[in-house]
Short mmCIF file of C-alpha atoms in Angstrom, two decimals:
data_model
loop_
_atom_site.label_atom_id
_atom_site.label_comp_id
_atom_site.label_asym_id
_atom_site.label_seq_id
_atom_site.Cartn_x
_atom_site.Cartn_y
_atom_site.Cartn_z
CA UNK A 21 80.45 126.23 100.57
CA UNK A 22 81.05 126.51 96.84
CA UNK A 23 79.54 129.65 95.34
CA UNK A 24 77.22 129.56 92.34
CA UNK A 25 80.00 130.95 90.20
CA UNK A 26 82.17 127.92 91.02
CA UNK A 27 79.61 125.12 90.65
CA UNK A 28 80.97 124.37 87.19
CA UNK A 29 84.12 123.04 88.85
CA UNK A 30 82.21 120.02 90.22
CA UNK A 31 81.31 117.09 88.00
CA UNK A 32 78.73 114.36 88.56
CA UNK A 33 79.50 112.17 91.58
CA UNK A 34 82.03 114.59 93.04
CA UNK A 35 81.98 116.40 96.35
CA UNK A 36 83.83 119.35 97.84
CA UNK A 37 85.63 118.50 101.11
CA UNK A 38 86.68 121.15 103.62
CA UNK A 39 90.34 120.69 104.58
CA UNK A 40 89.85 122.98 107.61
CA UNK A 41 93.04 124.88 106.88
CA UNK A 42 93.42 128.29 105.24
CA UNK A 43 89.90 127.97 103.88
CA UNK A 44 91.05 125.32 101.38
CA UNK A 45 88.81 122.65 99.87
CA UNK A 46 89.51 119.62 97.73
CA UNK A 47 87.36 117.98 95.09
CA UNK A 48 86.95 114.21 95.46
CA UNK A 49 84.83 111.40 94.07
CA UNK A 50 84.07 108.67 96.65
CA UNK A 51 83.52 106.18 93.82
CA UNK A 52 87.15 106.59 92.81
CA UNK A 53 89.67 107.23 95.59
CA UNK A 54 89.72 109.66 98.51
CA UNK A 55 92.76 110.70 100.50
CA UNK A 56 93.35 109.14 103.91
CA UNK A 57 95.25 109.73 107.12
CA UNK A 58 98.51 108.60 105.49
CA UNK A 59 98.55 111.63 103.16
CA UNK A 60 97.84 114.06 106.01
CA UNK A 61 100.57 112.55 108.18
CA UNK A 62 103.09 112.66 105.32
CA UNK A 63 102.40 116.36 104.73
CA UNK A 64 103.17 116.95 108.42
CA UNK A 65 106.20 114.64 108.57
CA UNK A 66 107.99 115.85 105.44
CA UNK A 67 110.56 118.50 106.34
CA UNK A 68 109.97 120.45 103.15
CA UNK A 69 111.90 123.58 102.29
CA UNK A 70 110.24 126.97 102.87
CA UNK A 71 111.91 128.52 99.81
CA UNK A 72 112.18 125.38 97.71
CA UNK A 73 110.52 123.54 94.85
CA UNK A 74 108.51 120.49 95.87
CA UNK A 75 107.07 117.67 93.75
CA UNK A 76 104.59 115.02 94.87
CA UNK A 77 104.71 111.75 92.91
CA UNK A 78 101.33 110.10 92.43
CA UNK A 79 99.55 113.12 93.85
CA UNK A 80 95.99 111.82 93.37
CA UNK A 81 93.67 114.77 93.87
CA UNK A 82 96.52 117.01 95.04
CA UNK A 83 96.06 116.71 98.79
CA UNK A 84 99.77 116.63 99.75
CA UNK A 85 100.86 119.73 97.76
CA UNK A 86 97.86 121.62 99.12
CA UNK A 87 98.57 120.72 102.76
CA UNK A 88 102.32 121.30 102.43
CA UNK A 89 101.64 124.72 100.93
CA UNK A 90 99.35 125.47 103.89
CA UNK A 91 102.19 124.45 106.24
CA UNK A 92 104.69 126.73 104.46
CA UNK A 93 106.92 123.85 103.33
CA UNK A 94 107.79 125.21 99.90
CA UNK A 95 107.32 128.11 97.50
CA UNK A 96 106.16 126.14 94.46
CA UNK A 97 104.58 122.69 94.28
CA UNK A 98 104.11 120.23 91.44
CA UNK A 99 101.79 117.23 91.58
CA UNK A 100 102.42 114.40 89.10
CA UNK A 101 99.49 112.04 88.55
CA UNK A 102 99.01 109.37 85.86
CA UNK A 103 95.23 109.02 86.12
CA UNK A 104 93.47 111.62 84.00
CA UNK A 105 90.39 111.80 86.22
CA UNK A 106 92.41 112.37 89.41
CA UNK A 107 94.70 114.93 87.76
CA UNK A 108 91.62 116.74 86.50
CA UNK A 109 90.09 116.90 89.98
CA UNK A 110 93.42 118.08 91.41
CA UNK A 111 93.65 120.85 88.81
CA UNK A 112 90.13 122.02 89.56
CA UNK A 113 90.85 122.02 93.30
CA UNK A 114 93.90 124.21 92.66
CA UNK A 115 91.69 126.52 90.62
CA UNK A 116 88.99 126.63 93.30
CA UNK A 117 91.55 127.49 95.99
CA UNK A 118 93.13 130.11 93.71
CA UNK A 119 96.55 128.51 94.04
CA UNK A 120 97.45 128.39 90.33
CA UNK A 121 100.63 130.41 90.97
CA UNK A 122 101.68 128.03 93.77
CA UNK A 123 100.62 124.54 92.66
CA UNK A 124 100.90 122.95 89.22
CA UNK A 125 99.29 119.61 88.37
CA UNK A 126 100.82 117.54 85.57
CA UNK A 127 99.33 114.37 84.17
CA UNK A 128 102.15 111.93 83.57
CA UNK A 129 103.79 108.61 84.39
CA UNK A 130 106.29 108.38 87.24
CA UNK A 131 108.27 105.90 85.12
CA UNK A 132 108.66 108.65 82.50
CA UNK A 133 109.96 111.27 84.94
CA UNK A 134 113.34 111.65 83.14
CA UNK A 135 111.44 112.59 79.98
CA UNK A 136 109.23 115.12 81.79
CA UNK A 137 111.62 116.86 84.20
CA UNK A 138 115.30 117.76 84.15
CA UNK A 139 117.53 115.96 86.62
CA UNK A 140 118.12 117.64 89.99
CA UNK A 141 115.32 120.16 89.48
CA UNK A 142 113.56 119.87 92.87
CA UNK A 143 114.53 120.44 96.49
CA UNK A 144 111.94 118.07 97.95
CA UNK A 145 110.09 114.99 96.68
CA UNK A 146 107.16 113.38 98.45
CA UNK A 147 105.12 110.29 97.64
CA UNK A 148 102.27 108.22 99.02
CA UNK A 149 102.58 105.35 96.53
CA UNK A 150 100.57 102.13 96.11
CA UNK A 151 101.39 99.75 98.96
CA UNK A 152 100.24 96.35 97.72
CA UNK A 153 102.39 94.21 95.43
CA UNK A 154 99.89 91.50 94.55
CA UNK A 155 97.14 92.40 92.08
CA UNK A 156 95.91 88.95 91.08
CA UNK A 157 92.24 88.31 91.71
CA UNK A 158 91.19 91.90 91.14
CA UNK A 159 88.15 92.15 88.89
CA UNK A 160 89.16 95.40 87.19
CA UNK A 161 92.87 96.18 87.36
CA UNK A 162 92.44 99.64 85.86
CA UNK A 163 89.79 100.78 88.35
CA UNK A 164 91.07 104.00 89.99
CA UNK A 165 90.97 102.53 93.51
CA UNK A 166 93.00 99.51 92.40
CA UNK A 167 95.61 101.68 90.67
CA UNK A 168 95.96 103.81 93.83
CA UNK A 169 96.35 100.82 96.17
CA UNK A 170 98.14 98.17 94.09
CA UNK A 171 101.43 98.24 92.17
CA UNK A 172 99.72 97.91 88.80
CA UNK A 173 101.24 100.78 86.81
CA UNK A 174 104.51 101.04 88.76
CA UNK A 175 106.43 99.53 91.66
CA UNK A 176 108.35 100.80 94.66
CA UNK A 177 111.65 100.97 92.77
CA UNK A 178 110.06 103.13 90.06
CA UNK A 179 109.07 105.69 92.71
CA UNK A 180 112.44 105.78 94.46
CA UNK A 181 114.36 105.88 91.17
CA UNK A 182 112.23 108.84 90.03
CA UNK A 183 112.79 110.66 93.33
CA UNK A 184 116.55 110.26 92.98
CA UNK A 185 116.44 111.69 89.45
CA UNK A 186 114.40 114.72 90.51
CA UNK A 187 116.30 115.67 93.66
CA UNK A 188 119.10 118.15 93.91
CA UNK A 189 122.13 117.00 95.87
CA UNK A 190 121.21 117.24 99.54
CA UNK A 191 117.50 117.37 98.75
CA UNK A 192 114.99 115.31 100.74
CA UNK A 193 112.58 112.54 99.81
CA UNK A 194 109.71 111.78 102.20
CA UNK A 195 107.41 108.81 101.79
CA UNK A 196 104.70 106.92 103.66
CA UNK A 197 104.44 103.16 103.23
CA UNK A 198 103.84 99.88 105.03
CA UNK A 199 106.31 98.61 107.68
CA UNK A 200 106.49 95.11 106.19
CA UNK A 201 108.30 96.61 103.19
CA UNK A 202 110.75 98.68 105.22
CA UNK A 203 113.81 96.53 104.43
CA UNK A 204 113.04 96.83 100.73
CA UNK A 205 112.53 100.59 101.03
CA UNK A 206 115.90 101.13 102.74
CA UNK A 207 117.70 98.85 100.28
CA UNK A 208 116.29 100.70 97.27
CA UNK A 209 116.96 104.11 98.78
CA UNK A 210 120.61 103.17 99.29
CA UNK A 211 120.80 101.85 95.73
CA UNK A 212 119.85 105.30 94.42
CA UNK A 213 121.99 107.32 96.89
CA UNK A 214 119.06 108.33 99.06
CA UNK A 215 120.29 108.00 102.63
CA UNK A 216 117.49 107.44 105.20
CA UNK A 217 117.69 110.17 107.84
CA UNK A 218 114.38 110.07 109.78
CA UNK A 219 111.76 107.43 110.45
CA UNK A 220 108.52 107.31 112.43
CA UNK A 221 106.28 104.29 112.91
CA UNK A 222 102.52 104.83 113.13
CA UNK A 223 100.49 102.56 115.41
CA UNK A 224 96.67 102.41 115.50
CA UNK A 225 96.78 101.75 119.29
CA UNK A 226 99.61 101.74 121.78
CA UNK A 227 99.46 97.94 122.11
CA UNK A 228 99.12 97.24 118.37
CA UNK A 229 101.81 96.75 115.74
CA UNK A 230 102.59 99.69 113.43
CA UNK A 231 100.57 99.79 110.22
CA UNK A 232 102.36 102.73 108.58
CA UNK A 233 105.93 104.02 108.39
CA UNK A 234 106.99 107.57 107.57
CA UNK A 235 110.54 107.79 106.24
CA UNK A 236 112.67 110.63 104.91
CA UNK A 237 115.99 110.40 103.10
CA UNK A 238 118.56 112.89 101.82
CA UNK A 239 120.24 112.57 98.45
CA UNK A 240 123.93 111.92 99.00
CA UNK A 241 123.59 112.24 102.77
CA UNK A 242 125.85 110.60 105.33
CA UNK A 243 124.85 107.42 107.09
CA UNK A 244 122.84 108.30 110.20
CA UNK A 245 119.13 107.87 110.83
CA UNK A 246 117.01 109.24 113.65
CA UNK A 247 114.19 107.01 114.87
CA UNK A 248 111.44 109.26 116.12
CA UNK A 249 108.94 108.24 118.82
CA UNK A 250 106.07 106.20 117.41
CA UNK A 251 102.84 108.01 116.63
CA UNK A 252 99.82 106.38 118.25
CA UNK A 253 96.58 107.28 116.46
CA UNK A 254 93.83 106.24 118.91
CA UNK A 255 93.34 106.26 122.65
CA UNK A 256 91.80 103.18 124.26
CA UNK A 257 88.33 104.73 123.97
CA UNK A 258 88.74 105.20 120.22
CA UNK A 259 89.29 108.97 120.34
CA UNK A 260 92.28 110.53 118.61
CA UNK A 261 95.44 110.96 120.68
CA UNK A 262 96.80 114.42 121.44
CA UNK A 263 99.83 113.66 119.26
CA UNK A 264 97.65 112.84 116.27
CA UNK A 265 95.55 115.98 116.71
CA UNK A 266 98.68 118.13 116.86
CA UNK A 267 99.82 116.72 113.52
CA UNK A 268 96.44 117.45 111.99
CA UNK A 269 96.54 121.00 113.34
CA UNK A 270 97.41 123.49 110.63
#
């Protein structure tokens, strides 16, 4: 629980969620956007680099840098987030967890990455970007949940182009997305010299189609991709599979 000396870190409508790893917590507001299974799975899937610099594009409340730090997948992490409210929550979570020397949160636009960071300045890039292309019919385009889910402020190419700029030669880019956009993902990665090396499909049930894809590419890598066994999330009775629980285990 948050001590009395730390209650000032929470604002109205926010809650403190226990990540159940290393005693870390994260501040979230359910009226805005909360992290999901996709972020947790990406933090597990990404190879990372134990002694490297890692940046997460569109970090939200900072869940991926926090979990990757807990897994020992880097020495310093940067989270880039365009929404002021989310970046603020992420910064306060870093402060609460006393990780200021390990994780830095920067408010900024992924499309402006070349103006914010020098080229080839990171060993690893991760991203859990908006999945949905269509945004027509939405009542409030700038609502935080809409920005997180829909390509309103950026598109898939913006994310992949930014990753290519940030990565050192041989560095890795790991992303979670939707399978129906896989052909587009691979095409854009190749366009920016990011060679897909690993891929894992995520299925809700063993007899259901995948609803997520985890993919990792290397900058300037040779052509060869490993297709990993699919991850099935639920058993027939609705309980989590052993494979899923292992990936959640810190």
